[in-house]
Amino acid sequence: MTGVTIGSAAKATSVKVPTIRYYEDVGLLPRAPRTDSNRRLYGPDELARLRFIRHARELGFEVDDIRALLALQSEPQQTCTEVDAIARSHLTEVERRIESLLALKSELERMIKGCKRGRIAQCRIIEVLQNHAQCAHHPRG
Amino acid sequence: MTGVTIGSAAKATSVKVPTIRYYEDVGLLPRAPRTDSNRRLYGPDELARLRFIRHARELGFEVDDIRALLALQSEPQQTCTEVDAIARSHLTEVERRIESLLALKSELERMIKGCKRGRIAQCRIIEVLQNHAQCAHHPRG
DNA sequence: CCTACATGCTCTAGTGACTAGAGGATCAAG
DNA sequence: CTTGATCCTCTAGTCACTAGAGCATGTAGG
Protein backbone atom coordinates (compact mmCIF):
# COMPACT_ATOMS: atom_id res chain seq x y z
CA MET A 1 0.00 0.00 0.00
CA THR A 2 2.56 2.58 -0.84
CA GLY A 3 1.74 5.76 -2.65
CA VAL A 4 1.57 9.49 -2.11
CA THR A 5 -1.41 11.68 -1.34
CA ILE A 6 -3.11 13.79 -3.93
CA GLY A 7 -1.37 16.88 -2.60
CA SER A 8 2.13 15.51 -3.13
CA ALA A 9 1.07 14.11 -6.48
CA ALA A 10 -0.03 17.61 -7.41
CA LYS A 11 3.31 19.04 -6.36
CA ALA A 12 5.26 16.33 -8.12
CA THR A 13 3.44 16.71 -11.43
CA SER A 14 2.39 20.37 -11.46
CA VAL A 15 -1.19 19.30 -11.96
CA LYS A 16 -3.50 20.92 -9.46
CA VAL A 17 -5.37 18.85 -6.92
CA PRO A 18 -8.89 19.47 -8.25
CA THR A 19 -7.63 18.83 -11.77
CA ILE A 20 -6.32 15.43 -10.73
CA ARG A 21 -9.71 14.56 -9.31
CA TYR A 22 -11.28 15.86 -12.49
CA TYR A 23 -9.08 13.60 -14.61
CA GLU A 24 -10.19 10.66 -12.53
CA ASP A 25 -13.81 11.69 -13.05
CA VAL A 26 -13.48 11.81 -16.80
CA GLY A 27 -11.51 8.60 -16.94
CA LEU A 28 -8.05 9.81 -17.88
CA LEU A 29 -6.75 8.31 -14.68
CA PRO A 30 -7.86 5.02 -13.15
CA ARG A 31 -9.87 5.38 -9.95
CA ALA A 32 -7.18 5.81 -7.34
CA PRO A 33 -7.01 3.30 -4.51
CA ARG A 34 -7.92 4.80 -1.15
CA THR A 35 -6.56 4.69 2.35
CA ASP A 36 -8.71 3.57 5.27
CA SER A 37 -9.83 7.13 5.61
CA ASN A 38 -10.81 7.42 1.98
CA ARG A 39 -7.83 9.39 0.68
CA ARG A 40 -6.48 8.76 -2.76
CA LEU A 41 -3.04 7.20 -3.20
CA TYR A 42 -0.77 7.60 -6.20
CA GLY A 43 2.20 5.51 -7.20
CA PRO A 44 4.97 6.24 -9.70
CA ASP A 45 2.95 4.99 -12.66
CA GLU A 46 0.09 7.34 -11.92
CA LEU A 47 2.51 10.21 -11.51
CA ALA A 48 4.03 9.41 -14.89
CA ARG A 49 0.60 9.30 -16.43
CA LEU A 50 -0.28 12.61 -14.86
CA ARG A 51 2.87 14.24 -16.18
CA PHE A 52 2.07 12.87 -19.57
CA ILE A 53 -1.46 14.20 -19.47
CA ARG A 54 -0.33 17.61 -18.34
CA HIS A 55 2.18 17.86 -21.07
CA ALA A 56 -0.17 16.64 -23.75
CA ARG A 57 -2.75 19.20 -22.62
CA GLU A 58 -0.15 21.92 -22.83
CA LEU A 59 0.46 20.83 -26.38
CA GLY A 60 -3.18 21.43 -27.11
CA PHE A 61 -4.45 17.87 -27.30
CA GLU A 62 -7.99 17.43 -26.15
CA VAL A 63 -8.93 14.98 -23.46
CA ASP A 64 -10.28 12.56 -26.05
CA ASP A 65 -7.02 12.67 -27.97
CA ILE A 66 -5.14 11.93 -24.80
CA ARG A 67 -7.38 9.03 -24.08
CA ALA A 68 -6.46 7.69 -27.51
CA LEU A 69 -2.76 8.24 -26.95
CA LEU A 70 -2.94 6.49 -23.61
CA ALA A 71 -4.75 3.64 -25.24
CA LEU A 72 -1.85 3.22 -27.67
CA GLN A 73 0.41 2.49 -24.79
CA SER A 74 -1.72 -0.07 -23.06
CA GLU A 75 -2.30 -2.42 -25.98
CA PRO A 76 1.16 -3.82 -26.50
CA GLN A 77 0.26 -6.97 -28.39
CA GLN A 78 -2.80 -5.82 -30.26
CA THR A 79 -2.83 -5.94 -34.00
CA CYS A 80 -0.98 -2.93 -35.19
CA THR A 81 -3.48 -1.68 -37.70
CA GLU A 82 -5.58 0.35 -35.34
CA VAL A 83 -2.70 1.66 -33.33
CA ASP A 84 -0.97 2.64 -36.51
CA ALA A 85 -4.04 4.55 -37.66
CA ILE A 86 -4.32 6.50 -34.43
CA ALA A 87 -0.65 7.28 -34.31
CA ARG A 88 -0.69 8.29 -37.94
CA SER A 89 -3.60 10.68 -37.59
CA HIS A 90 -1.99 12.20 -34.56
CA LEU A 91 1.22 12.60 -36.46
CA THR A 92 -0.63 14.45 -39.19
CA GLU A 93 -2.26 16.67 -36.61
CA VAL A 94 1.06 17.31 -34.89
CA GLU A 95 2.69 18.25 -38.17
CA ARG A 96 -0.18 20.57 -38.97
CA ARG A 97 0.23 22.20 -35.62
CA ILE A 98 3.94 22.63 -36.00
CA GLU A 99 3.39 24.26 -39.37
CA SER A 100 0.97 26.81 -38.07
CA LEU A 101 3.00 27.49 -34.97
CA LEU A 102 6.00 28.19 -37.16
CA ALA A 103 3.90 30.60 -39.20
CA LEU A 104 2.71 32.23 -36.01
CA LYS A 105 6.25 32.44 -34.70
CA SER A 106 7.49 34.36 -37.67
CA GLU A 107 4.51 36.64 -37.56
CA LEU A 108 5.07 37.40 -33.90
CA GLU A 109 8.73 38.07 -34.65
CA ARG A 110 7.68 40.43 -37.36
CA MET A 111 5.36 42.19 -34.94
CA ILE A 112 8.08 42.60 -32.35
CA LYS A 113 10.49 43.94 -34.92
CA GLY A 114 7.90 46.44 -36.06
CA CYS A 115 7.30 47.53 -32.51
CA LYS A 116 10.95 48.06 -31.81
CA ARG A 117 10.85 51.15 -33.95
CA GLY A 118 9.33 52.72 -30.88
CA ARG A 119 5.94 54.12 -31.75
CA ILE A 120 2.60 52.53 -32.28
CA ALA A 121 2.00 54.87 -35.13
CA GLN A 122 4.49 52.72 -36.99
CA CYS A 123 3.47 49.53 -35.32
CA ARG A 124 1.65 47.34 -37.73
CA ILE A 125 0.32 44.45 -35.72
CA ILE A 126 -3.26 45.30 -36.29
CA GLU A 127 -2.71 45.97 -39.94
CA VAL A 128 -0.64 42.85 -40.25
CA LEU A 129 -3.09 40.61 -38.48
CA GLN A 130 -5.98 41.96 -40.40
CA ASN A 131 -4.33 41.57 -43.77
CA HIS A 132 -3.01 38.20 -42.94
CA ALA A 133 -6.48 37.16 -41.97
CA GLN A 134 -7.56 37.58 -45.54
CA CYS A 135 -5.35 34.80 -46.80
CA ALA A 136 -7.15 32.12 -44.88
CA HIS A 137 -4.65 29.37 -45.62
CA HIS A 138 -1.30 30.63 -44.36
CA PRO A 139 0.39 29.84 -47.66
CA ARG A 140 3.77 29.58 -45.97
CA GLY A 141 5.08 32.70 -44.21
CA MET B 1 -26.10 54.76 -42.90
CA THR B 2 -24.98 52.02 -45.16
CA GLY B 3 -23.72 48.74 -43.89
CA VAL B 4 -24.21 45.03 -44.25
CA THR B 5 -26.23 42.64 -42.15
CA ILE B 6 -24.73 40.34 -39.59
CA GLY B 7 -25.02 37.43 -42.00
CA SER B 8 -22.93 39.06 -44.70
CA ALA B 9 -20.52 40.30 -42.09
CA ALA B 10 -20.15 36.72 -40.95
CA LYS B 11 -19.48 35.54 -44.47
CA ALA B 12 -17.05 38.36 -45.16
CA THR B 13 -14.99 37.77 -42.05
CA SER B 14 -15.41 34.05 -41.39
CA VAL B 15 -16.67 34.83 -37.91
CA LYS B 16 -19.92 33.07 -37.14
CA VAL B 17 -23.08 35.07 -36.57
CA PRO B 18 -23.56 34.17 -32.90
CA THR B 19 -19.89 34.81 -32.28
CA ILE B 20 -20.23 38.31 -33.67
CA ARG B 21 -23.10 38.97 -31.29
CA TYR B 22 -21.02 37.49 -28.52
CA TYR B 23 -18.15 39.85 -29.30
CA GLU B 24 -20.54 42.76 -29.08
CA ASP B 25 -21.77 41.45 -25.72
CA VAL B 26 -18.32 41.28 -24.25
CA GLY B 27 -17.30 44.62 -25.68
CA LEU B 28 -14.82 43.64 -28.37
CA LEU B 29 -17.05 45.31 -30.89
CA PRO B 30 -18.98 48.54 -30.41
CA ARG B 31 -22.74 48.11 -30.19
CA ALA B 32 -23.78 47.96 -33.81
CA PRO B 33 -26.26 50.53 -35.10
CA ARG B 34 -29.63 49.04 -36.03
CA THR B 35 -32.06 49.28 -38.90
CA ASP B 36 -35.67 50.30 -38.32
CA SER B 37 -36.41 46.64 -37.81
CA ASN B 38 -33.71 46.27 -35.21
CA ARG B 39 -31.11 44.50 -37.33
CA ARG B 40 -27.44 45.14 -36.81
CA LEU B 41 -25.45 46.94 -39.48
CA TYR B 42 -21.75 46.65 -40.10
CA GLY B 43 -19.48 48.98 -42.07
CA PRO B 44 -15.95 48.39 -43.38
CA ASP B 45 -14.30 49.43 -40.11
CA GLU B 46 -16.26 46.89 -38.13
CA LEU B 47 -15.43 44.21 -40.69
CA ALA B 48 -11.76 45.04 -40.37
CA ARG B 49 -12.01 44.87 -36.62
CA LEU B 50 -13.75 41.51 -36.85
CA ARG B 51 -11.07 40.15 -39.12
CA PHE B 52 -8.47 41.35 -36.71
CA ILE B 53 -10.21 39.72 -33.77
CA ARG B 54 -10.63 36.46 -35.58
CA HIS B 55 -7.04 36.26 -36.56
CA ALA B 56 -5.77 37.24 -33.15
CA ARG B 57 -7.93 34.51 -31.63
CA GLU B 58 -6.52 32.00 -34.10
CA LEU B 59 -3.08 33.06 -32.97
CA GLY B 60 -4.04 32.18 -29.43
CA PHE B 61 -4.53 35.64 -27.97
CA GLU B 62 -7.20 35.75 -25.32
CA VAL B 63 -10.09 38.15 -25.50
CA ASP B 64 -8.47 40.31 -22.83
CA ASP B 65 -5.26 40.48 -24.83
CA ILE B 66 -7.23 41.52 -27.84
CA ARG B 67 -9.03 44.18 -25.88
CA ALA B 68 -5.63 45.48 -24.83
CA LEU B 69 -4.33 45.44 -28.38
CA LEU B 70 -7.39 47.25 -29.66
CA ALA B 71 -7.09 49.82 -26.90
CA LEU B 72 -3.47 50.46 -27.77
CA GLN B 73 -4.43 51.04 -31.34
CA SER B 74 -6.43 54.04 -30.30
CA GLU B 75 -3.51 55.69 -28.52
CA PRO B 76 -1.08 56.00 -31.40
CA GLN B 77 1.41 58.32 -29.74
CA GLN B 78 2.14 55.84 -26.97
CA THR B 79 5.24 53.69 -27.03
CA CYS B 80 4.96 50.09 -28.07
CA THR B 81 6.24 48.59 -24.86
CA GLU B 82 3.02 46.90 -23.92
CA VAL B 83 2.27 45.56 -27.35
CA ASP B 84 5.80 44.29 -27.47
CA ALA B 85 5.38 42.55 -24.13
CA ILE B 86 2.21 40.79 -25.18
CA ALA B 87 3.70 39.64 -28.45
CA ARG B 88 6.96 38.61 -26.83
CA SER B 89 5.36 36.41 -24.21
CA HIS B 90 3.32 34.76 -26.89
CA LEU B 91 6.45 34.16 -28.91
CA THR B 92 8.14 32.43 -26.00
CA GLU B 93 5.16 30.19 -25.46
CA VAL B 94 4.94 29.39 -29.14
CA GLU B 95 8.59 28.41 -29.30
CA ARG B 96 8.17 26.21 -26.27
CA ARG B 97 5.27 24.45 -27.95
CA ILE B 98 7.11 23.91 -31.17
CA GLU B 99 9.94 22.22 -29.27
CA SER B 100 7.58 19.84 -27.55
CA LEU B 101 5.64 19.04 -30.67
CA LEU B 102 8.83 18.20 -32.51
CA ALA B 103 9.70 15.74 -29.76
CA LEU B 104 6.26 14.20 -29.96
CA LYS B 105 6.44 14.06 -33.72
CA SER B 106 9.59 12.02 -33.74
CA GLU B 107 8.19 9.71 -31.11
CA LEU B 108 5.05 9.13 -33.17
CA GLU B 109 7.19 8.48 -36.20
CA ARG B 110 9.20 5.99 -34.24
CA MET B 111 6.00 4.29 -33.15
CA ILE B 112 4.67 4.05 -36.65
CA LYS B 113 7.93 2.59 -37.84
CA GLY B 114 7.80 0.10 -34.98
CA CYS B 115 4.24 -0.77 -35.88
CA LYS B 116 5.25 -1.46 -39.42
CA ARG B 117 7.44 -4.21 -38.17
CA GLY B 118 4.53 -5.65 -36.28
CA ARG B 119 5.09 -4.77 -32.67
CA ILE B 120 4.04 -1.93 -30.42
CA ALA B 121 5.61 -3.39 -27.36
CA GLN B 122 8.26 -0.73 -27.21
CA CYS B 123 6.01 2.29 -27.43
CA ARG B 124 7.38 5.12 -25.38
CA ILE B 125 5.18 8.12 -25.98
CA ILE B 126 4.39 8.49 -22.34
CA GLU B 127 7.97 8.18 -21.32
CA VAL B 128 9.05 10.71 -23.88
CA LEU B 129 6.43 13.34 -23.12
CA GLN B 130 6.76 12.77 -19.45
CA ASN B 131 10.49 13.28 -19.42
CA HIS B 132 10.18 16.24 -21.63
CA ALA B 133 7.68 17.72 -19.24
CA GLN B 134 10.22 17.67 -16.48
CA CYS B 135 12.62 20.11 -18.04
CA ALA B 136 10.32 23.06 -17.72
CA HIS B 137 12.83 25.38 -19.32
CA HIS B 138 13.97 23.40 -22.31
CA PRO B 139 17.69 23.95 -21.87
CA ARG B 140 18.24 23.16 -25.49
CA GLY B 141 17.71 19.43 -25.83
C1' DC C 1 -4.35 14.61 25.18
C1' DC C 2 -5.94 18.77 23.15
C1' DT C 3 -6.00 22.23 19.96
C1' DA C 4 -4.83 24.39 15.48
C1' DC C 5 -4.84 24.08 10.99
C1' DA C 6 -3.46 21.94 6.85
C1' DT C 7 -5.11 18.67 3.85
C1' DG C 8 -8.48 15.60 2.29
C1' DC C 9 -13.35 14.37 0.83
C1' DT C 10 -17.89 15.37 -1.98
C1' DC C 11 -20.82 18.40 -4.15
C1' DT C 12 -22.41 22.44 -6.54
C1' DA C 13 -21.57 26.42 -9.19
C1' DG C 14 -18.64 29.64 -11.88
C1' DT C 15 -15.23 30.67 -15.82
C1' DG C 16 -13.97 31.67 -20.85
C1' DA C 17 -15.17 31.50 -25.35
C1' DC C 18 -18.10 30.06 -27.62
C1' DT C 19 -22.27 26.97 -29.73
C1' DA C 20 -27.01 25.31 -30.05
C1' DG C 21 -31.80 25.79 -29.64
C1' DA C 22 -36.49 27.83 -28.68
C1' DG C 23 -39.77 31.06 -30.03
C1' DG C 24 -40.88 34.93 -32.51
C1' DA C 25 -40.30 38.96 -36.05
C1' DT C 26 -38.99 40.48 -40.68
C1' DC C 27 -37.26 40.37 -45.36
C1' DA C 28 -36.73 38.80 -50.37
C1' DA C 29 -38.30 35.71 -53.98
C1' DG C 30 -41.69 33.41 -56.52
C1' DC D 1 -49.42 36.08 -50.33
C1' DT D 2 -46.87 32.49 -48.90
C1' DT D 3 -42.54 30.24 -48.13
C1' DG D 4 -38.09 30.05 -46.45
C1' DA D 5 -34.03 32.41 -45.16
C1' DT D 6 -32.33 35.52 -41.97
C1' DC D 7 -32.76 38.22 -38.06
C1' DC D 8 -33.92 39.14 -33.05
C1' DT D 9 -33.56 37.84 -27.79
C1' DC D 10 -33.06 34.58 -24.40
C1' DT D 11 -31.67 30.44 -22.06
C1' DA D 12 -28.88 26.50 -21.71
C1' DG D 13 -25.08 23.44 -23.08
C1' DT D 14 -19.97 22.48 -24.05
C1' DC D 15 -15.04 21.72 -22.59
C1' DA D 16 -11.60 21.74 -19.31
C1' DC D 17 -11.07 23.35 -15.68
C1' DT D 18 -11.36 26.39 -11.06
C1' DA D 19 -13.41 28.03 -6.81
C1' DG D 20 -16.08 27.49 -2.80
C1' DA D 21 -19.10 25.35 0.87
C1' DG D 22 -19.31 22.13 4.46
C1' DC D 23 -17.51 18.36 6.67
C1' DA D 24 -13.87 14.58 7.95
C1' DT D 25 -9.19 13.37 8.82
C1' DG D 26 -4.04 13.84 9.56
C1' DT D 27 -0.05 16.12 11.80
C1' DA D 28 2.61 19.29 14.89
C1' DG D 29 3.06 22.04 19.01
C1' DG D 30 2.14 22.73 23.73
Short mmCIF file of C-alpha atoms (C1' of nucleotides) in Angstrom, two decimals, chain B residues 5 7 21 34 38-40, chain D residues 5-11:
data_model
loop_
_atom_site.label_atom_id
_atom_site.label_comp_id
_atom_site.label_asym_id
_atom_site.label_seq_id
_atom_site.Cartn_x
_atom_site.Cartn_y
_atom_site.Cartn_z
CA THR B 5 -26.23 42.64 -42.15
CA GLY B 7 -25.02 37.43 -42.00
CA ARG B 21 -23.10 38.97 -31.29
CA ARG B 34 -29.63 49.04 -36.03
CA ASN B 38 -33.71 46.27 -35.21
CA ARG B 39 -31.11 44.50 -37.33
CA ARG B 40 -27.44 45.14 -36.81
"C1'" DA D 5 -34.03 32.41 -45.16
"C1'" DT D 6 -32.33 35.52 -41.97
"C1'" DC D 7 -32.76 38.22 -38.06
"C1'" DC D 8 -33.92 39.14 -33.05
"C1'" DT D 9 -33.56 37.84 -27.79
"C1'" DC D 10 -33.06 34.58 -24.40
"C1'" DT D 11 -31.67 30.44 -22.06
#
